[in-house]
């Protein structure tokens, strides 16, 4: 009986050891990728490009906003978006807020919004995303100032940008605008043990969910973000934008 039990344990031990080695290997690749600034390929089939239309159940697209744009062409071609947020007056109290969300943008844009004359009442957004922490901080400024947010036909708001969109006291989203979410990276390049990196990610996700709840958005929208790798984007359908509270029913 003892011999038989021992024979059963050995294969299990080998399987567990194999899993451990595999996990250590993945961890090593992640550390190496972080050190070299590399992006690891996603597992599973490649997602279609952003230029292909989305349908229910087929909403993941490759995330290369510098190369691909949504299917619907915007009325105004923004060209190459700046690598930091830029605030420009569109007309009257309506302003455009466009570009990547860079570290320090929250404080800088808070000052620009406070100095703008006339004071902004609506911000038209277009951004591939960027710094999550700055998006949350700037979003709270937008809400505090009572500013609405808007998405125009064919324009896009990805990654951390939907947190700015969520901040609007009134949110207007054209049905052909593209709003998308995916996994975020909350830490800095570091040699910290994996446990600390996981703790940092969990803390960041908790901060995001708390923020969404404050803005009246259902935090369940994060289920799509957490299941979509950083090199892909999950494009929310108009009915999902309504379900999660970004838009309201016209009824």
PDB file of C-alpha atoms in Angstrom:
ATOM      1  CA  UNK A   1       0.000   0.000   0.000  1.00  0.00           C
ATOM      2  CA  UNK A   2       2.811   2.377   0.844  1.00  0.00           C
ATOM      3  CA  UNK A   3       4.603   1.578  -2.404  1.00  0.00           C
ATOM      4  CA  UNK A   4       1.432   2.140  -4.427  1.00  0.00           C
ATOM      5  CA  UNK A   5       0.805   5.488  -2.744  1.00  0.00           C
ATOM      6  CA  UNK A   6       4.354   6.547  -3.398  1.00  0.00           C
ATOM      7  CA  UNK A   7       3.976   5.763  -7.085  1.00  0.00           C
ATOM      8  CA  UNK A   8       0.828   7.902  -7.222  1.00  0.00           C
ATOM      9  CA  UNK A   9       2.553  10.831  -5.587  1.00  0.00           C
ATOM     10  CA  UNK A  10       5.557  10.936  -7.911  1.00  0.00           C
ATOM     11  CA  UNK A  11       3.611  11.838 -11.092  1.00  0.00           C
ATOM     12  CA  UNK A  12       1.669  14.484  -9.172  1.00  0.00           C
ATOM     13  CA  UNK A  13       4.890  15.922  -7.813  1.00  0.00           C
ATOM     14  CA  UNK A  14       6.344  16.021 -11.308  1.00  0.00           C
ATOM     15  CA  UNK A  15       3.262  17.821 -12.633  1.00  0.00           C
ATOM     16  CA  UNK A  16       3.404  20.361  -9.820  1.00  0.00           C
ATOM     17  CA  UNK A  17       7.111  20.867 -10.415  1.00  0.00           C
ATOM     18  CA  UNK A  18       6.441  21.373 -14.113  1.00  0.00           C
ATOM     19  CA  UNK A  19       3.780  23.991 -13.361  1.00  0.00           C
ATOM     20  CA  UNK A  20       6.138  25.752 -10.960  1.00  0.00           C
ATOM     21  CA  UNK A  21       8.951  25.793 -13.531  1.00  0.00           C
ATOM     22  CA  UNK A  22       6.541  27.119 -16.163  1.00  0.00           C
ATOM     23  CA  UNK A  23       5.374  29.915 -13.837  1.00  0.00           C
ATOM     24  CA  UNK A  24       8.955  30.808 -12.963  1.00  0.00           C
ATOM     25  CA  UNK A  25       9.783  30.901 -16.662  1.00  0.00           C
ATOM     26  CA  UNK A  26       6.883  33.236 -17.394  1.00  0.00           C
ATOM     27  CA  UNK A  27       7.923  35.402 -14.441  1.00  0.00           C
ATOM     28  CA  UNK A  28      11.459  35.564 -15.811  1.00  0.00           C
ATOM     29  CA  UNK A  29      10.183  36.598 -19.229  1.00  0.00           C
ATOM     30  CA  UNK A  30       8.015  39.297 -17.662  1.00  0.00           C
ATOM     31  CA  UNK A  31      10.989  40.664 -15.724  1.00  0.00           C
ATOM     32  CA  UNK A  32      13.182  40.545 -18.825  1.00  0.00           C
ATOM     33  CA  UNK A  33      10.476  42.246 -20.867  1.00  0.00           C
ATOM     34  CA  UNK A  34      10.125  44.939 -18.219  1.00  0.00           C
ATOM     35  CA  UNK A  35      13.890  45.509 -18.153  1.00  0.00           C
ATOM     36  CA  UNK A  36      14.179  45.729 -21.931  1.00  0.00           C
ATOM     37  CA  UNK A  37      10.915  47.577 -22.508  1.00  0.00           C
ATOM     38  CA  UNK A  38       9.603  44.619 -24.507  1.00  0.00           C
ATOM     39  CA  UNK A  39       5.984  43.528 -24.914  1.00  0.00           C
ATOM     40  CA  UNK A  40       5.315  39.802 -24.720  1.00  0.00           C
ATOM     41  CA  UNK A  41       2.986  38.350 -27.337  1.00  0.00           C
ATOM     42  CA  UNK A  42      -0.541  37.454 -26.294  1.00  0.00           C
ATOM     43  CA  UNK A  43      -1.515  33.815 -26.079  1.00  0.00           C
ATOM     44  CA  UNK A  44      -4.371  32.589 -28.257  1.00  0.00           C
ATOM     45  CA  UNK A  45      -5.550  33.773 -31.684  1.00  0.00           C
ATOM     46  CA  UNK A  46      -4.662  37.244 -32.874  1.00  0.00           C
ATOM     47  CA  UNK A  47      -7.413  39.832 -32.621  1.00  0.00           C
ATOM     48  CA  UNK A  48      -8.637  41.620 -35.750  1.00  0.00           C
ATOM     49  CA  UNK A  49      -7.532  45.175 -36.406  1.00  0.00           C
ATOM     50  CA  UNK A  50      -9.393  48.251 -35.229  1.00  0.00           C
ATOM     51  CA  UNK A  51     -10.380  48.963 -38.818  1.00  0.00           C
ATOM     52  CA  UNK A  52     -12.727  45.962 -38.725  1.00  0.00           C
ATOM     53  CA  UNK A  53     -16.245  46.518 -37.323  1.00  0.00           C
ATOM     54  CA  UNK A  54     -17.159  45.033 -33.939  1.00  0.00           C
ATOM     55  CA  UNK A  55     -20.130  42.782 -33.263  1.00  0.00           C
ATOM     56  CA  UNK A  56     -21.525  41.279 -30.065  1.00  0.00           C
ATOM     57  CA  UNK A  57     -19.058  38.659 -28.891  1.00  0.00           C
ATOM     58  CA  UNK A  58     -16.386  39.890 -31.338  1.00  0.00           C
ATOM     59  CA  UNK A  59     -15.118  43.059 -29.687  1.00  0.00           C
ATOM     60  CA  UNK A  60     -11.392  42.577 -29.106  1.00  0.00           C
ATOM     61  CA  UNK A  61      -9.107  44.391 -31.490  1.00  0.00           C
ATOM     62  CA  UNK A  62      -5.360  44.843 -31.743  1.00  0.00           C
ATOM     63  CA  UNK A  63      -4.323  47.962 -29.838  1.00  0.00           C
ATOM     64  CA  UNK A  64      -2.156  50.021 -32.159  1.00  0.00           C
ATOM     65  CA  UNK A  65      -3.896  53.418 -32.212  1.00  0.00           C
ATOM     66  CA  UNK A  66      -0.840  55.022 -33.786  1.00  0.00           C
ATOM     67  CA  UNK A  67      -1.404  52.806 -36.837  1.00  0.00           C
ATOM     68  CA  UNK A  68      -5.080  51.818 -36.801  1.00  0.00           C
ATOM     69  CA  UNK A  69      -8.195  53.922 -36.395  1.00  0.00           C
ATOM     70  CA  UNK A  70     -11.832  52.843 -35.889  1.00  0.00           C
ATOM     71  CA  UNK A  71     -14.008  51.924 -38.856  1.00  0.00           C
ATOM     72  CA  UNK A  72     -16.049  55.143 -38.960  1.00  0.00           C
ATOM     73  CA  UNK A  73     -14.050  58.055 -40.283  1.00  0.00           C
ATOM     74  CA  UNK A  74     -14.255  61.170 -38.075  1.00  0.00           C
ATOM     75  CA  UNK A  75     -15.550  64.443 -39.435  1.00  0.00           C
ATOM     76  CA  UNK A  76     -12.214  65.977 -38.453  1.00  0.00           C
ATOM     77  CA  UNK A  77      -8.912  64.154 -38.964  1.00  0.00           C
ATOM     78  CA  UNK A  78      -6.842  64.835 -35.825  1.00  0.00           C
ATOM     79  CA  UNK A  79      -3.633  63.708 -37.506  1.00  0.00           C
ATOM     80  CA  UNK A  80      -0.988  62.402 -35.131  1.00  0.00           C
ATOM     81  CA  UNK A  81      -2.167  62.981 -31.592  1.00  0.00           C
ATOM     82  CA  UNK A  82       0.270  64.685 -29.186  1.00  0.00           C
ATOM     83  CA  UNK A  83       2.135  62.630 -26.581  1.00  0.00           C
ATOM     84  CA  UNK A  84       0.484  64.612 -23.782  1.00  0.00           C
ATOM     85  CA  UNK A  85      -3.012  66.012 -23.310  1.00  0.00           C
ATOM     86  CA  UNK A  86      -3.735  69.271 -25.122  1.00  0.00           C
ATOM     87  CA  UNK A  87      -6.674  71.552 -24.332  1.00  0.00           C
ATOM     88  CA  UNK A  88      -7.983  73.674 -27.224  1.00  0.00           C
ATOM     89  CA  UNK A  89     -11.152  75.701 -27.630  1.00  0.00           C
ATOM     90  CA  UNK A  90     -13.584  74.206 -30.149  1.00  0.00           C
ATOM     91  CA  UNK A  91     -16.369  76.793 -29.887  1.00  0.00           C
ATOM     92  CA  UNK A  92     -17.730  78.862 -27.029  1.00  0.00           C
ATOM     93  CA  UNK A  93     -17.577  76.826 -23.828  1.00  0.00           C
ATOM     94  CA  UNK A  94     -16.820  73.574 -25.667  1.00  0.00           C
ATOM     95  CA  UNK A  95     -13.188  72.490 -25.660  1.00  0.00           C
ATOM     96  CA  UNK A  96     -11.219  69.581 -27.079  1.00  0.00           C
ATOM     97  CA  UNK A  97      -9.032  67.441 -24.830  1.00  0.00           C
ATOM     98  CA  UNK A  98      -6.808  65.256 -27.001  1.00  0.00           C
ATOM     99  CA  UNK A  99      -3.595  63.258 -26.860  1.00  0.00           C
ATOM    100  CA  UNK A 100      -1.947  60.672 -24.664  1.00  0.00           C
ATOM    101  CA  UNK A 101      -2.414  60.971 -20.900  1.00  0.00           C
ATOM    102  CA  UNK A 102       1.098  61.502 -19.579  1.00  0.00           C
ATOM    103  CA  UNK A 103       2.459  61.642 -16.050  1.00  0.00           C
ATOM    104  CA  UNK A 104       1.846  65.114 -14.630  1.00  0.00           C
ATOM    105  CA  UNK A 105      -1.062  65.877 -16.969  1.00  0.00           C
ATOM    106  CA  UNK A 106      -3.605  65.939 -14.149  1.00  0.00           C
ATOM    107  CA  UNK A 107      -2.012  68.904 -12.365  1.00  0.00           C
ATOM    108  CA  UNK A 108      -1.146  70.683 -15.613  1.00  0.00           C
ATOM    109  CA  UNK A 109      -4.639  70.330 -17.095  1.00  0.00           C
ATOM    110  CA  UNK A 110      -6.295  71.287 -13.808  1.00  0.00           C
ATOM    111  CA  UNK A 111      -4.482  74.624 -14.042  1.00  0.00           C
ATOM    112  CA  UNK A 112      -5.363  75.073 -17.725  1.00  0.00           C
ATOM    113  CA  UNK A 113      -9.042  74.330 -17.080  1.00  0.00           C
ATOM    114  CA  UNK A 114      -9.099  76.784 -14.179  1.00  0.00           C
ATOM    115  CA  UNK A 115      -7.502  79.498 -16.362  1.00  0.00           C
ATOM    116  CA  UNK A 116      -9.636  78.902 -19.473  1.00  0.00           C
ATOM    117  CA  UNK A 117     -11.884  81.788 -20.499  1.00  0.00           C
ATOM    118  CA  UNK A 118     -14.707  81.135 -21.009  1.00  0.00           C
ATOM    119  CA  UNK A 119     -14.822  78.315 -18.502  1.00  0.00           C
ATOM    120  CA  UNK A 120     -15.226  74.886 -20.138  1.00  0.00           C
ATOM    121  CA  UNK A 121     -18.678  73.340 -19.925  1.00  0.00           C
ATOM    122  CA  UNK A 122     -17.996  70.412 -22.264  1.00  0.00           C
ATOM    123  CA  UNK A 123     -14.827  68.508 -23.139  1.00  0.00           C
ATOM    124  CA  UNK A 124     -14.648  66.588 -26.419  1.00  0.00           C
ATOM    125  CA  UNK A 125     -12.311  63.664 -25.773  1.00  0.00           C
ATOM    126  CA  UNK A 126      -9.949  61.786 -28.053  1.00  0.00           C
ATOM    127  CA  UNK A 127      -7.111  59.772 -26.537  1.00  0.00           C
ATOM    128  CA  UNK A 128      -5.385  56.375 -26.775  1.00  0.00           C
ATOM    129  CA  UNK A 129      -4.998  56.425 -22.974  1.00  0.00           C
ATOM    130  CA  UNK A 130      -1.896  56.537 -20.827  1.00  0.00           C
ATOM    131  CA  UNK A 131      -1.353  57.217 -17.130  1.00  0.00           C
ATOM    132  CA  UNK A 132      -4.195  55.708 -15.096  1.00  0.00           C
ATOM    133  CA  UNK A 133      -3.382  57.733 -11.979  1.00  0.00           C
ATOM    134  CA  UNK A 134      -3.456  61.003 -13.922  1.00  0.00           C
ATOM    135  CA  UNK A 135      -6.715  60.016 -15.630  1.00  0.00           C
ATOM    136  CA  UNK A 136      -8.372  59.392 -12.251  1.00  0.00           C
ATOM    137  CA  UNK A 137      -7.025  62.610 -10.737  1.00  0.00           C
ATOM    138  CA  UNK A 138      -8.036  64.704 -13.752  1.00  0.00           C
ATOM    139  CA  UNK A 139     -11.412  62.974 -13.845  1.00  0.00           C
ATOM    140  CA  UNK A 140     -12.123  64.150 -10.320  1.00  0.00           C
ATOM    141  CA  UNK A 141     -11.253  67.709 -11.398  1.00  0.00           C
ATOM    142  CA  UNK A 142     -13.683  67.447 -14.320  1.00  0.00           C
ATOM    143  CA  UNK A 143     -16.455  66.221 -12.040  1.00  0.00           C
ATOM    144  CA  UNK A 144     -15.726  68.839  -9.372  1.00  0.00           C
ATOM    145  CA  UNK A 145     -15.925  71.626 -11.975  1.00  0.00           C
ATOM    146  CA  UNK A 146     -19.248  70.296 -13.300  1.00  0.00           C
ATOM    147  CA  UNK A 147     -17.952  69.746 -16.833  1.00  0.00           C
ATOM    148  CA  UNK A 148     -19.636  67.420 -19.320  1.00  0.00           C
ATOM    149  CA  UNK A 149     -17.768  65.009 -21.627  1.00  0.00           C
ATOM    150  CA  UNK A 150     -18.478  64.147 -25.233  1.00  0.00           C
ATOM    151  CA  UNK A 151     -17.415  61.685 -27.928  1.00  0.00           C
ATOM    152  CA  UNK A 152     -17.938  62.585 -31.590  1.00  0.00           C
ATOM    153  CA  UNK A 153     -18.611  60.285 -34.538  1.00  0.00           C
ATOM    154  CA  UNK A 154     -15.626  58.128 -35.479  1.00  0.00           C
ATOM    155  CA  UNK A 155     -13.420  59.396 -32.659  1.00  0.00           C
ATOM    156  CA  UNK A 156     -11.926  57.174 -29.983  1.00  0.00           C
ATOM    157  CA  UNK A 157     -11.287  56.958 -26.250  1.00  0.00           C
ATOM    158  CA  UNK A 158      -9.217  53.942 -25.129  1.00  0.00           C
ATOM    159  CA  UNK A 159      -7.433  52.472 -22.131  1.00  0.00           C
ATOM    160  CA  UNK A 160      -7.363  55.144 -19.378  1.00  0.00           C
ATOM    161  CA  UNK A 161      -9.370  57.664 -21.419  1.00  0.00           C
ATOM    162  CA  UNK A 162     -12.777  56.176 -20.463  1.00  0.00           C
ATOM    163  CA  UNK A 163     -12.071  57.316 -16.887  1.00  0.00           C
ATOM    164  CA  UNK A 164     -12.079  60.908 -18.185  1.00  0.00           C
ATOM    165  CA  UNK A 165     -15.258  60.159 -20.107  1.00  0.00           C
ATOM    166  CA  UNK A 166     -16.870  58.759 -16.953  1.00  0.00           C
ATOM    167  CA  UNK A 167     -16.180  62.010 -15.105  1.00  0.00           C
ATOM    168  CA  UNK A 168     -18.562  64.084 -17.203  1.00  0.00           C
ATOM    169  CA  UNK A 169     -21.616  65.398 -15.380  1.00  0.00           C
ATOM    170  CA  UNK A 170     -23.371  64.880 -18.724  1.00  0.00           C
ATOM    171  CA  UNK A 171     -21.908  62.254 -21.068  1.00  0.00           C
ATOM    172  CA  UNK A 172     -22.757  62.373 -24.777  1.00  0.00           C
ATOM    173  CA  UNK A 173     -21.369  59.558 -26.934  1.00  0.00           C
ATOM    174  CA  UNK A 174     -22.071  59.228 -30.646  1.00  0.00           C
ATOM    175  CA  UNK A 175     -23.078  55.661 -31.508  1.00  0.00           C
ATOM    176  CA  UNK A 176     -20.147  55.421 -33.943  1.00  0.00           C
ATOM    177  CA  UNK A 177     -17.562  56.651 -31.418  1.00  0.00           C
ATOM    178  CA  UNK A 178     -15.158  53.981 -30.169  1.00  0.00           C
ATOM    179  CA  UNK A 179     -14.719  53.495 -26.407  1.00  0.00           C
ATOM    180  CA  UNK A 180     -12.453  50.673 -25.301  1.00  0.00           C
ATOM    181  CA  UNK A 181     -10.875  49.149 -22.185  1.00  0.00           C
ATOM    182  CA  UNK A 182      -8.083  46.702 -21.387  1.00  0.00           C
ATOM    183  CA  UNK A 183      -5.667  45.650 -18.661  1.00  0.00           C
ATOM    184  CA  UNK A 184      -3.531  48.365 -17.092  1.00  0.00           C
ATOM    185  CA  UNK A 185      -0.007  48.354 -15.750  1.00  0.00           C
ATOM    186  CA  UNK A 186       0.096  50.211 -12.432  1.00  0.00           C
ATOM    187  CA  UNK A 187       3.697  49.703 -11.330  1.00  0.00           C
ATOM    188  CA  UNK A 188       7.053  51.126 -12.338  1.00  0.00           C
ATOM    189  CA  UNK A 189       9.994  49.335 -13.922  1.00  0.00           C
ATOM    190  CA  UNK A 190      11.447  47.547 -10.919  1.00  0.00           C
ATOM    191  CA  UNK A 191      13.128  44.435  -9.532  1.00  0.00           C
ATOM    192  CA  UNK A 192      10.587  44.131  -6.713  1.00  0.00           C
ATOM    193  CA  UNK A 193       9.398  40.575  -5.962  1.00  0.00           C
ATOM    194  CA  UNK A 194       6.277  39.416  -7.802  1.00  0.00           C
ATOM    195  CA  UNK A 195       4.212  39.548  -4.611  1.00  0.00           C
ATOM    196  CA  UNK A 196       4.756  43.313  -4.375  1.00  0.00           C
ATOM    197  CA  UNK A 197       3.931  43.754  -8.060  1.00  0.00           C
ATOM    198  CA  UNK A 198       0.669  41.834  -7.616  1.00  0.00           C
ATOM    199  CA  UNK A 199      -0.158  43.920  -4.545  1.00  0.00           C
ATOM    200  CA  UNK A 200       0.437  47.088  -6.565  1.00  0.00           C
ATOM    201  CA  UNK A 201      -1.860  45.870  -9.341  1.00  0.00           C
ATOM    202  CA  UNK A 202      -4.595  44.899  -6.892  1.00  0.00           C
ATOM    203  CA  UNK A 203      -4.377  48.266  -5.172  1.00  0.00           C
ATOM    204  CA  UNK A 204      -4.602  50.009  -8.533  1.00  0.00           C
ATOM    205  CA  UNK A 205      -7.629  47.996  -9.611  1.00  0.00           C
ATOM    206  CA  UNK A 206      -9.359  48.765  -6.305  1.00  0.00           C
ATOM    207  CA  UNK A 207      -8.690  52.474  -6.856  1.00  0.00           C
ATOM    208  CA  UNK A 208     -10.177  52.287 -10.359  1.00  0.00           C
ATOM    209  CA  UNK A 209     -13.311  50.459  -9.185  1.00  0.00           C
ATOM    210  CA  UNK A 210     -13.824  52.935  -6.343  1.00  0.00           C
ATOM    211  CA  UNK A 211     -13.480  55.797  -8.821  1.00  0.00           C
ATOM    212  CA  UNK A 212     -15.990  54.282 -11.273  1.00  0.00           C
ATOM    213  CA  UNK A 213     -18.490  53.856  -8.459  1.00  0.00           C
ATOM    214  CA  UNK A 214     -18.003  57.517  -7.478  1.00  0.00           C
ATOM    215  CA  UNK A 215     -18.732  58.543 -11.069  1.00  0.00           C
ATOM    216  CA  UNK A 216     -21.915  56.483 -11.271  1.00  0.00           C
ATOM    217  CA  UNK A 217     -20.401  53.825 -13.540  1.00  0.00           C
ATOM    218  CA  UNK A 218     -20.974  50.135 -12.838  1.00  0.00           C
ATOM    219  CA  UNK A 219     -17.550  48.712 -11.836  1.00  0.00           C
ATOM    220  CA  UNK A 220     -18.537  45.476 -13.610  1.00  0.00           C
ATOM    221  CA  UNK A 221     -17.237  47.125 -16.780  1.00  0.00           C
ATOM    222  CA  UNK A 222     -13.830  46.083 -15.428  1.00  0.00           C
ATOM    223  CA  UNK A 223     -14.603  42.447 -16.259  1.00  0.00           C
ATOM    224  CA  UNK A 224     -13.877  43.313 -19.895  1.00  0.00           C
ATOM    225  CA  UNK A 225     -10.744  45.255 -19.010  1.00  0.00           C
ATOM    226  CA  UNK A 226      -9.279  42.523 -16.811  1.00  0.00           C
ATOM    227  CA  UNK A 227      -9.787  39.835 -19.461  1.00  0.00           C
ATOM    228  CA  UNK A 228      -8.252  41.843 -22.323  1.00  0.00           C
ATOM    229  CA  UNK A 229      -4.425  41.939 -22.610  1.00  0.00           C
ATOM    230  CA  UNK A 230      -2.653  45.309 -22.910  1.00  0.00           C
ATOM    231  CA  UNK A 231      -1.871  44.822 -26.610  1.00  0.00           C
ATOM    232  CA  UNK A 232      -5.588  44.481 -27.380  1.00  0.00           C
ATOM    233  CA  UNK A 233      -8.616  46.659 -26.710  1.00  0.00           C
ATOM    234  CA  UNK A 234     -12.177  45.603 -25.879  1.00  0.00           C
ATOM    235  CA  UNK A 235     -14.545  47.956 -27.708  1.00  0.00           C
ATOM    236  CA  UNK A 236     -17.742  48.587 -25.772  1.00  0.00           C
ATOM    237  CA  UNK A 237     -20.950  48.405 -27.784  1.00  0.00           C
ATOM    238  CA  UNK A 238     -23.537  51.216 -27.432  1.00  0.00           C
ATOM    239  CA  UNK A 239     -25.774  48.907 -25.400  1.00  0.00           C
ATOM    240  CA  UNK A 240     -22.882  48.130 -23.045  1.00  0.00           C
ATOM    241  CA  UNK A 241     -22.147  51.825 -22.600  1.00  0.00           C
ATOM    242  CA  UNK A 242     -25.758  52.187 -21.530  1.00  0.00           C
ATOM    243  CA  UNK A 243     -25.707  49.094 -19.312  1.00  0.00           C
ATOM    244  CA  UNK A 244     -22.644  50.269 -17.399  1.00  0.00           C
ATOM    245  CA  UNK A 245     -23.940  53.816 -17.030  1.00  0.00           C
ATOM    246  CA  UNK A 246     -21.782  55.780 -19.486  1.00  0.00           C
ATOM    247  CA  UNK A 247     -24.917  56.783 -21.372  1.00  0.00           C
ATOM    248  CA  UNK A 248     -28.570  56.955 -20.444  1.00  0.00           C
ATOM    249  CA  UNK A 249     -31.525  55.480 -22.260  1.00  0.00           C
ATOM    250  CA  UNK A 250     -33.375  57.896 -24.502  1.00  0.00           C
ATOM    251  CA  UNK A 251     -36.690  56.595 -23.152  1.00  0.00           C
TER     252      UNK A 251
END
